[in-house]
Each structure stands twice: as C-alpha cells, then as structure tokens.
Tab-separated table of C-alpha atoms in Angstrom:
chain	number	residue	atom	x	y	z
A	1	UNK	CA	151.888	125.642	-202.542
A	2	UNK	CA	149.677	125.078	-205.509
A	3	UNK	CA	150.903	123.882	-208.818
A	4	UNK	CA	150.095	126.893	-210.522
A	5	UNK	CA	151.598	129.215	-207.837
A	6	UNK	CA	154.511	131.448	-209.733
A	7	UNK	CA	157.583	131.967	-207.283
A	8	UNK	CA	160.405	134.158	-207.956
A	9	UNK	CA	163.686	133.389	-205.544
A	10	UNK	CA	165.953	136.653	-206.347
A	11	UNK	CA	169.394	136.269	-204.689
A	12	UNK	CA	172.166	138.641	-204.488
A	13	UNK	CA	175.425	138.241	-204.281
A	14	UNK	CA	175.248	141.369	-201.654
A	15	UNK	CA	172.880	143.693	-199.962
A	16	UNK	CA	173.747	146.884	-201.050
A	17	UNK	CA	172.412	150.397	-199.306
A	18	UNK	CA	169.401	151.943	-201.409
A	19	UNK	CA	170.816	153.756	-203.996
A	20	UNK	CA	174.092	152.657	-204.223
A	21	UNK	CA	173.388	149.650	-206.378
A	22	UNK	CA	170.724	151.075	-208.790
A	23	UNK	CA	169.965	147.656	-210.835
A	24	UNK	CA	170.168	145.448	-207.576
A	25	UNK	CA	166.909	148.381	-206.783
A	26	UNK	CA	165.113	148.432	-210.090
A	27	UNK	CA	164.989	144.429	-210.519
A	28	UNK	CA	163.930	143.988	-206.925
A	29	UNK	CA	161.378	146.979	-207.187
A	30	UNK	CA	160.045	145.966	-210.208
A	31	UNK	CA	159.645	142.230	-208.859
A	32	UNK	CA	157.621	143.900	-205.985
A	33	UNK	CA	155.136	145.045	-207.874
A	34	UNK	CA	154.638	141.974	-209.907
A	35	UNK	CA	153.972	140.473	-206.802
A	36	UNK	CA	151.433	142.935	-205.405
A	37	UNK	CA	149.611	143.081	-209.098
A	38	UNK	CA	150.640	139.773	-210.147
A	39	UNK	CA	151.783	137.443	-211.839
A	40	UNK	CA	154.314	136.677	-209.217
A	41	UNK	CA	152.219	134.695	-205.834
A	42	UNK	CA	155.699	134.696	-203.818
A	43	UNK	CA	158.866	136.306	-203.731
A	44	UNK	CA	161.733	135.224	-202.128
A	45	UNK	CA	165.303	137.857	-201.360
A	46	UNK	CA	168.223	135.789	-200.239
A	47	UNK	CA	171.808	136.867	-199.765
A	48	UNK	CA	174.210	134.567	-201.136
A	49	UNK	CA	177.773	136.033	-201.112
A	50	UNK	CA	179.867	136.284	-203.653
A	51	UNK	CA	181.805	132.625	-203.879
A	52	UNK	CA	181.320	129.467	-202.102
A	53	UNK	CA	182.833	125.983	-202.099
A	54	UNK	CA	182.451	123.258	-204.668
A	55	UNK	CA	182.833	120.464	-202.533
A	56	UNK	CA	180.309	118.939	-199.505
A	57	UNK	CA	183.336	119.143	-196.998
A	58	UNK	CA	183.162	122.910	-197.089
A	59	UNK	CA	181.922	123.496	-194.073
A	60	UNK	CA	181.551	127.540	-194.093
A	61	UNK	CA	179.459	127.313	-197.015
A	62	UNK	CA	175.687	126.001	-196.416
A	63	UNK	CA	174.979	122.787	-198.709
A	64	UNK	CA	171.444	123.923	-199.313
A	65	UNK	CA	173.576	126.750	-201.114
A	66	UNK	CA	175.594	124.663	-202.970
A	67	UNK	CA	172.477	122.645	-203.786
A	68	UNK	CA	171.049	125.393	-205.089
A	69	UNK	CA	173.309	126.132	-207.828
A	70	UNK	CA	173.453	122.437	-208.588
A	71	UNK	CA	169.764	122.318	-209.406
A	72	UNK	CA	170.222	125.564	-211.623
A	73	UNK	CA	173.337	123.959	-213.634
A	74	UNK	CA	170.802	120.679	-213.616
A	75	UNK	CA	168.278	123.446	-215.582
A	76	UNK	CA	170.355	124.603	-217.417
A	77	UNK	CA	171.979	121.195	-218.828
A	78	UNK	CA	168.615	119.729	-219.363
A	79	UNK	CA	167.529	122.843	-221.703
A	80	UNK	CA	170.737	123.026	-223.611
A	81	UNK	CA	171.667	126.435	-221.863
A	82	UNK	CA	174.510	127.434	-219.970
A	83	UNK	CA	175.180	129.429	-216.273
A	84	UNK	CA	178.580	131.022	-217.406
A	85	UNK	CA	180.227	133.428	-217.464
A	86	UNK	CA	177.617	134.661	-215.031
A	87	UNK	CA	178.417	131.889	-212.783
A	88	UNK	CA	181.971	131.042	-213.155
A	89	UNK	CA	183.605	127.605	-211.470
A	90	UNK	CA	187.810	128.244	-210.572
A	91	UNK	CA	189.738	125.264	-209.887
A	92	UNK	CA	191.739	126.005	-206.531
A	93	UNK	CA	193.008	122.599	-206.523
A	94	UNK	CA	195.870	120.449	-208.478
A	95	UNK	CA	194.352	118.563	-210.973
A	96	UNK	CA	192.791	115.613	-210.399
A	97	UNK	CA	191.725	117.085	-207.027
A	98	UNK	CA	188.338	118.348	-206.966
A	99	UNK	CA	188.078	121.575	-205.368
A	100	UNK	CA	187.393	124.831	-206.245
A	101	UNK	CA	184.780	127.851	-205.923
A	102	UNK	CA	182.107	128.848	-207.358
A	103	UNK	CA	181.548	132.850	-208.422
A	104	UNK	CA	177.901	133.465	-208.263
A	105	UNK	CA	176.318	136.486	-210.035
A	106	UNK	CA	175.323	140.154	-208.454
A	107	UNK	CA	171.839	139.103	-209.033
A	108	UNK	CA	170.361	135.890	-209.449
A	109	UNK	CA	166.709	135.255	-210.688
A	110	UNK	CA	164.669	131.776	-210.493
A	111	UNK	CA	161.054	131.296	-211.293
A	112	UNK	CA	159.428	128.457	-210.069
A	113	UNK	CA	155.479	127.116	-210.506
A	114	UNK	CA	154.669	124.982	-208.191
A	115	UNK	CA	157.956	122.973	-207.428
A	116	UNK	CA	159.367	123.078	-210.810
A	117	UNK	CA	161.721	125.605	-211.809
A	118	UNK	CA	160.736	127.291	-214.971
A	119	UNK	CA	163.682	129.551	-215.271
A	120	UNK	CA	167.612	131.229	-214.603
A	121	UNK	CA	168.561	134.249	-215.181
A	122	UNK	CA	170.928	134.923	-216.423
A	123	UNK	CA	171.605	132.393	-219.037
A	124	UNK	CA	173.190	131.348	-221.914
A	125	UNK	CA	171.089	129.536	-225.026
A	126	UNK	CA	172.093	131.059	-228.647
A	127	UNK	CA	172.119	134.413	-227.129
A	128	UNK	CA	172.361	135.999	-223.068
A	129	UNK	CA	169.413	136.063	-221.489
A	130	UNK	CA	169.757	138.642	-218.187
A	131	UNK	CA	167.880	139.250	-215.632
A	132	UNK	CA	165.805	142.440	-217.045
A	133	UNK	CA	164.706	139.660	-219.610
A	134	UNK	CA	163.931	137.399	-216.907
A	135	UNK	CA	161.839	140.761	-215.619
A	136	UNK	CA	160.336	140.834	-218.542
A	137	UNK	CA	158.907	137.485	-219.189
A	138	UNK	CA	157.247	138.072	-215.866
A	139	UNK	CA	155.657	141.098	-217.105
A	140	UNK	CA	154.481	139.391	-220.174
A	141	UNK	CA	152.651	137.022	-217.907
A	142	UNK	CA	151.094	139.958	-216.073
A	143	UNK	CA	149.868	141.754	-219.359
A	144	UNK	CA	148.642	138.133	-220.554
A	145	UNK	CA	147.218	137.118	-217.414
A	146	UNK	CA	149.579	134.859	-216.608
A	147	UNK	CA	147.899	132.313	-219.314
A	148	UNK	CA	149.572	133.005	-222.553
A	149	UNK	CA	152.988	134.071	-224.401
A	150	UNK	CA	151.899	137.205	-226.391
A	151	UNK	CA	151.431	136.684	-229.860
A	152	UNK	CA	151.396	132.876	-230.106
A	153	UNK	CA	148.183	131.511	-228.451
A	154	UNK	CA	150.390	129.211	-226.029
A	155	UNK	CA	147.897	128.711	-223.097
A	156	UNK	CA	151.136	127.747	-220.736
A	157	UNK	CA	152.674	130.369	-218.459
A	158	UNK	CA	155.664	128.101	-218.691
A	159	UNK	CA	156.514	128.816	-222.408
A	160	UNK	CA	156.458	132.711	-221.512
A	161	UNK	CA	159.619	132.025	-218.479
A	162	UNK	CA	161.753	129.817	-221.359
A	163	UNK	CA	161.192	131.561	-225.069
C-alpha cells in the first residue's frame, strides 16, 4: 500500500438484510461508489457485533478487535476528540476491578492513507461529527481531486478527513 492510498474500513455492528436497515445501505452504497470513481483506493466491510470485552483475557472476543477500538480512542485522545456516546464503555466489574464491555456503534467509519488513520466517525470535537459527515469529507476529496479542502487552498487530503 502506497502512502497516498485512501482506505475506508466501514464496520457494522450487524449485517442487516437490504432494505431493512436503510442508513447501514446508503453509507455503504455511497462508499461504493467513491471507491469505483474515487477518492476511496480500498474499502474494507467488517462485522463487529454489538459489545465486546475490555480486557485481553476475553477470550470470545478477537484482540485485533479490541485493538481496534484502542487505536481509534488513541485518535481520538491525540486530536482532542472523543468516541462517546457512540462508543460507550460499562463497567461490569466492582470497582477497582477492571472489566467491562465495550458498546460499539451501528456503523463505524475509519479512513486511513497509507497506514495512518486520518479519521472516526462518529466523533465528538466541539460538535458530533457522524458518519454522513465522514461521507462527506470523502466526497469533498472526490470533487477536489483528492488534493485540496474546498475553499481553502490546503493541498493535503488529510485536512479534508479532520476539519
């Protein structure tokens, strides 16, 4: 993978029949075509379930899972943002014990280039940022060509993912 190569990793939380879940459809439809007309060079679906263990000695729930989410909270810390309430953490432990869940979101969108990620959605900074924005700042790549935020000369497609 290139360092330039835009990935977009869309998990759900469940696989829904077509039609029953109409924005689990438009999102992934929509990321489709951003990949066949660009700016999107890979897309990724993954099934994640709806809650998995906190802790590494939970064995029904993958660590590369669990990893997962800890490199998004990582993303999020690092840019001031915040996961909740989209993700939510429960404590199913007495305190001072740590265990607990994790509540992941119906949909889930990361954008990587290269091997960085770029972006969460949703998120939290001094407003919610869902995943039809996440859409969106995609599609402003695609209009721009992938090169430049619209309206501000930036020549990163980075500062397009994280306005």
């Amino acid at each position: 993978m290139s360092a330039d190569t835009v990935r977009a990793v869309l998990r759900l939380r469940t696989l829904g029949p077509t039609g029953l879940n109409p924005p689990q459809t438009e999102v992934l439809d929509h990321l489709q075509t951003l990949t066949e007309e660009g700016p999107i060079d890979e897309l990724d679906v993954d099934v994640w379930g709806g809650t998995m263990g906190i802790t590494q000695t939970e064995e029904h729930d993958p660590v590369d899972i669990r990893e997962t989410v800890a490199e998004y909270k990582q993303w999020a810390d690092v840019h001031g943002y915040t996961l909740r309430p989209a993700f939510e953490w429960r404590s199913a432990a007495p305190e001072g014990e740590r265990k607990g869940r994790i509540v992941t979101p119906l949909i889930t969108l990361a954008v990587y280039i290269g091997e960085d990620l770029q972006a969460v959605y949703p998120h939290v900074d001094d407003e919610v940022n869902t995943i039809y924005d996440g859409v969106e700042a995609l599609e402003s790549m695609a209009k721009t060509g992938g090169t430049e935020q619209p309206g501000d000369g930036s020549s990163d497609k980075r500062a397009v993912l994280v306005q």
